[in-house]
Amino acid sequence: MNKAKVFPVILACILLSCGNKGAGDPLAVTNNQSGTTPGFNADSAYAYIEKQVNFGPRVPNTKEHQLCGDYLISELKRFAAEVYVQEMTLAAYNGAKLPCRNIIGSYNPDKKKRILLFAHWDTRPYADQEADPAKRHTPIDGADDGASGVGVLLEIARQFSLQAPEAGVDIIFFDAEDYGVPEFEKAVNYTPNSWCLGSQFWAKNPHKPGYRAEYGILFDMVGARHASFYKEHTSMRYAARIVEKVWSAARDLGYGKFFINANGGGVLDDHQFVIEGRGIPSIDIINYDMENAHGFADYWHTHKDTMDNIDKETLKGVGQTVLEVIYKEQAL
Ligand code: AHN
Ligand code: ZN
């Protein structure tokens, strides 16, 4: 188009917008704080991650797990309209009894249209991906694997408490995601579904009978420096529309370097049980590394999963993107 043609179009737009002041006018919305997305504070999310890591590894049947769970409940109570705690004893692949808690916070509890945001809060009892076999039997810090998703969600929860979104939102911290059969026992003790025990329990026993949400978003390993979130296979199969909604919001905000516009592999993760058990189309935002045979980054399930690896730019990219998606949702 040349300048002569563009100018009348711009003029027409200006004239149209002048003659249409009031409800529905996009210019009026710019001055209305309640119609805008709040800013995600990455310093705050980082501090929530550090706080969890400072308890020590959050492995069921330890004091650290107990104390961190108490802390998460008290934080969510500050920020959510309603908090539910599901207490249950789950059976690990090796017969161990695991005292566990799923921690749930609700916003706009009476709204029919709901969005579910979730992450796991426990950490892996073993560093079974360590190259040195002598290092494989002790638990990990789980700064990214565990704490990052919860840290981002606590900051999102804090933002909800300052300015409520239109839609109903539920946040769940699932327990016992990472108690799956370790590599060094796979040959002798293989058990299917040894992962995601907390979400499996919740899918069969939701905190509200018949619980439904329009869609779900899982945050798993969302804090590492230079993270890459590919479009996970199960997410694409059951919730492609939600993947596109989140990935395009990220692109529009300038976070396309984290949210890669390409397919990744399939990951058995908490979203699988939310999809199968409750029929809620759900996606997994998870850091992939295609260079590794297991598909995850080098630090995954090793003693390198520490705070050193956590980057505020990644936290901001994930947190701001999801806030943008949530605040664009209208209530039904
Ligand atoms: C499996 O390793 C089977 N799934 C990866 C899910 C996971 C573990 N996410 C964090 N830790
Ligand atoms: Zn893990």
mmCIF file of N, CA, C and O and ligand atoms in Angstrom, residues 120 124 145-146 177-178 183 195-196 220-221 267-270 284 286 296 300-301, ligand 1:
data_model
loop_
_atom_site.group_PDB
_atom_site.id
_atom_site.type_symbol
_atom_site.label_atom_id
_atom_site.label_comp_id
_atom_site.label_asym_id
_atom_site.label_seq_id
_atom_site.Cartn_x
_atom_site.Cartn_y
_atom_site.Cartn_z
ATOM 1 N N HIS A 120 3.903 -29.728 41.171
ATOM 2 C CA HIS A 120 4.146 -30.633 42.309
ATOM 3 C C HIS A 120 5.087 -29.966 43.301
ATOM 4 O O HIS A 120 5.973 -29.203 42.902
ATOM 5 N N ARG A 124 12.383 -35.265 44.515
ATOM 6 C CA ARG A 124 12.813 -36.643 44.249
ATOM 7 C C ARG A 124 13.714 -37.155 45.378
ATOM 8 O O ARG A 124 14.674 -36.482 45.764
ATOM 9 N N ASP A 145 13.021 -28.719 39.774
ATOM 10 C CA ASP A 145 12.091 -29.859 39.763
ATOM 11 C C ASP A 145 11.310 -29.896 41.074
ATOM 12 O O ASP A 145 11.690 -30.591 42.017
ATOM 13 N N GLY A 146 10.253 -29.121 41.074
ATOM 14 C CA GLY A 146 9.409 -28.998 42.249
ATOM 15 C C GLY A 146 9.227 -27.537 42.615
ATOM 16 O O GLY A 146 8.196 -26.937 42.307
ATOM 17 N N GLU A 177 4.726 -36.471 43.387
ATOM 18 C CA GLU A 177 4.845 -36.650 41.936
ATOM 19 C C GLU A 177 6.111 -37.432 41.610
ATOM 20 O O GLU A 177 6.155 -38.216 40.665
ATOM 21 N N ASP A 178 7.161 -37.164 42.424
ATOM 22 C CA ASP A 178 8.514 -37.571 42.018
ATOM 23 C C ASP A 178 9.026 -38.809 42.746
ATOM 24 O O ASP A 178 10.230 -38.992 42.876
ATOM 25 N N GLU A 183 15.959 -45.324 38.514
ATOM 26 C CA GLU A 183 16.647 -46.056 37.444
ATOM 27 C C GLU A 183 17.343 -47.301 37.982
ATOM 28 O O GLU A 183 17.305 -48.364 37.361
ATOM 29 N N TRP A 195 4.723 -42.798 39.426
ATOM 30 C CA TRP A 195 4.858 -41.340 39.459
ATOM 31 C C TRP A 195 3.488 -40.704 39.745
ATOM 32 O O TRP A 195 2.452 -41.361 39.608
ATOM 33 N N CYS A 196 3.491 -39.439 40.090
ATOM 34 C CA CYS A 196 2.252 -38.644 40.140
ATOM 35 C C CYS A 196 1.202 -39.205 41.104
ATOM 36 O O CYS A 196 -0.001 -39.229 40.784
ATOM 37 N N ASP A 220 6.001 -27.427 35.385
ATOM 38 C CA ASP A 220 6.987 -28.416 35.836
ATOM 39 C C ASP A 220 8.357 -28.049 35.278
ATOM 40 O O ASP A 220 8.577 -28.142 34.069
ATOM 41 N N MET A 221 9.244 -27.629 36.163
ATOM 42 C CA MET A 221 10.594 -27.208 35.766
ATOM 43 C C MET A 221 10.497 -25.969 34.873
ATOM 44 O O MET A 221 10.768 -26.006 33.672
ATOM 45 N N VAL A 267 5.486 -36.537 27.866
ATOM 46 C CA VAL A 267 6.001 -36.702 29.218
ATOM 47 C C VAL A 267 4.889 -37.239 30.113
ATOM 48 O O VAL A 267 3.782 -36.681 30.123
ATOM 49 N N LEU A 268 5.193 -38.312 30.844
ATOM 50 C CA LEU A 268 4.216 -38.783 31.838
ATOM 51 C C LEU A 268 4.311 -37.839 33.029
ATOM 52 O O LEU A 268 5.358 -37.780 33.683
ATOM 53 N N ASP A 269 3.259 -37.104 33.267
ATOM 54 C CA ASP A 269 3.322 -36.069 34.299
ATOM 55 C C ASP A 269 1.918 -35.864 34.874
ATOM 56 O O ASP A 269 0.943 -36.458 34.391
ATOM 57 N N ASP A 270 1.800 -35.007 35.881
ATOM 58 C CA ASP A 270 0.507 -34.814 36.569
ATOM 59 C C ASP A 270 -0.650 -34.470 35.629
ATOM 60 O O ASP A 270 -1.793 -34.832 35.912
ATOM 61 N N ASP A 284 1.228 -29.170 29.741
ATOM 62 C CA ASP A 284 2.413 -29.227 30.596
ATOM 63 C C ASP A 284 3.440 -28.240 30.057
ATOM 64 O O ASP A 284 3.926 -28.398 28.932
ATOM 65 N N ILE A 286 6.987 -27.551 30.424
ATOM 66 C CA ILE A 286 8.111 -28.311 30.996
ATOM 67 C C ILE A 286 9.365 -28.100 30.161
ATOM 68 O O ILE A 286 9.304 -28.070 28.930
ATOM 69 N N PHE A 296 15.356 -34.388 29.102
ATOM 70 C CA PHE A 296 15.381 -33.257 30.042
ATOM 71 C C PHE A 296 16.801 -32.694 30.161
ATOM 72 O O PHE A 296 17.743 -33.252 29.617
ATOM 73 N N TRP A 300 18.697 -32.544 35.560
ATOM 74 C CA TRP A 300 17.474 -33.274 35.939
ATOM 75 C C TRP A 300 17.786 -34.507 36.778
ATOM 76 O O TRP A 300 18.591 -35.348 36.378
ATOM 77 N N HIS A 301 17.177 -34.585 37.949
ATOM 78 C CA HIS A 301 17.353 -35.711 38.887
ATOM 79 C C HIS A 301 18.820 -35.945 39.246
ATOM 80 O O HIS A 301 19.253 -37.086 39.411
HETATM 81 C C1 AHN B 1 9.035 -39.385 34.058
HETATM 82 O O1 AHN B 1 10.217 -39.317 34.305
HETATM 83 C C2 AHN B 1 8.332 -40.668 33.874
HETATM 84 N N1 AHN B 1 8.301 -38.300 33.947
HETATM 85 C C3 AHN B 1 8.843 -37.017 34.183
HETATM 86 C C4 AHN B 1 7.942 -36.284 35.075
HETATM 87 C C5 AHN B 1 8.728 -35.523 36.027
HETATM 88 C C6 AHN B 1 9.612 -36.003 36.938
HETATM 89 N N2 AHN B 1 8.724 -34.244 36.147
HETATM 90 C C7 AHN B 1 9.530 -33.906 37.082
HETATM 91 N N3 AHN B 1 10.091 -34.970 37.583
#
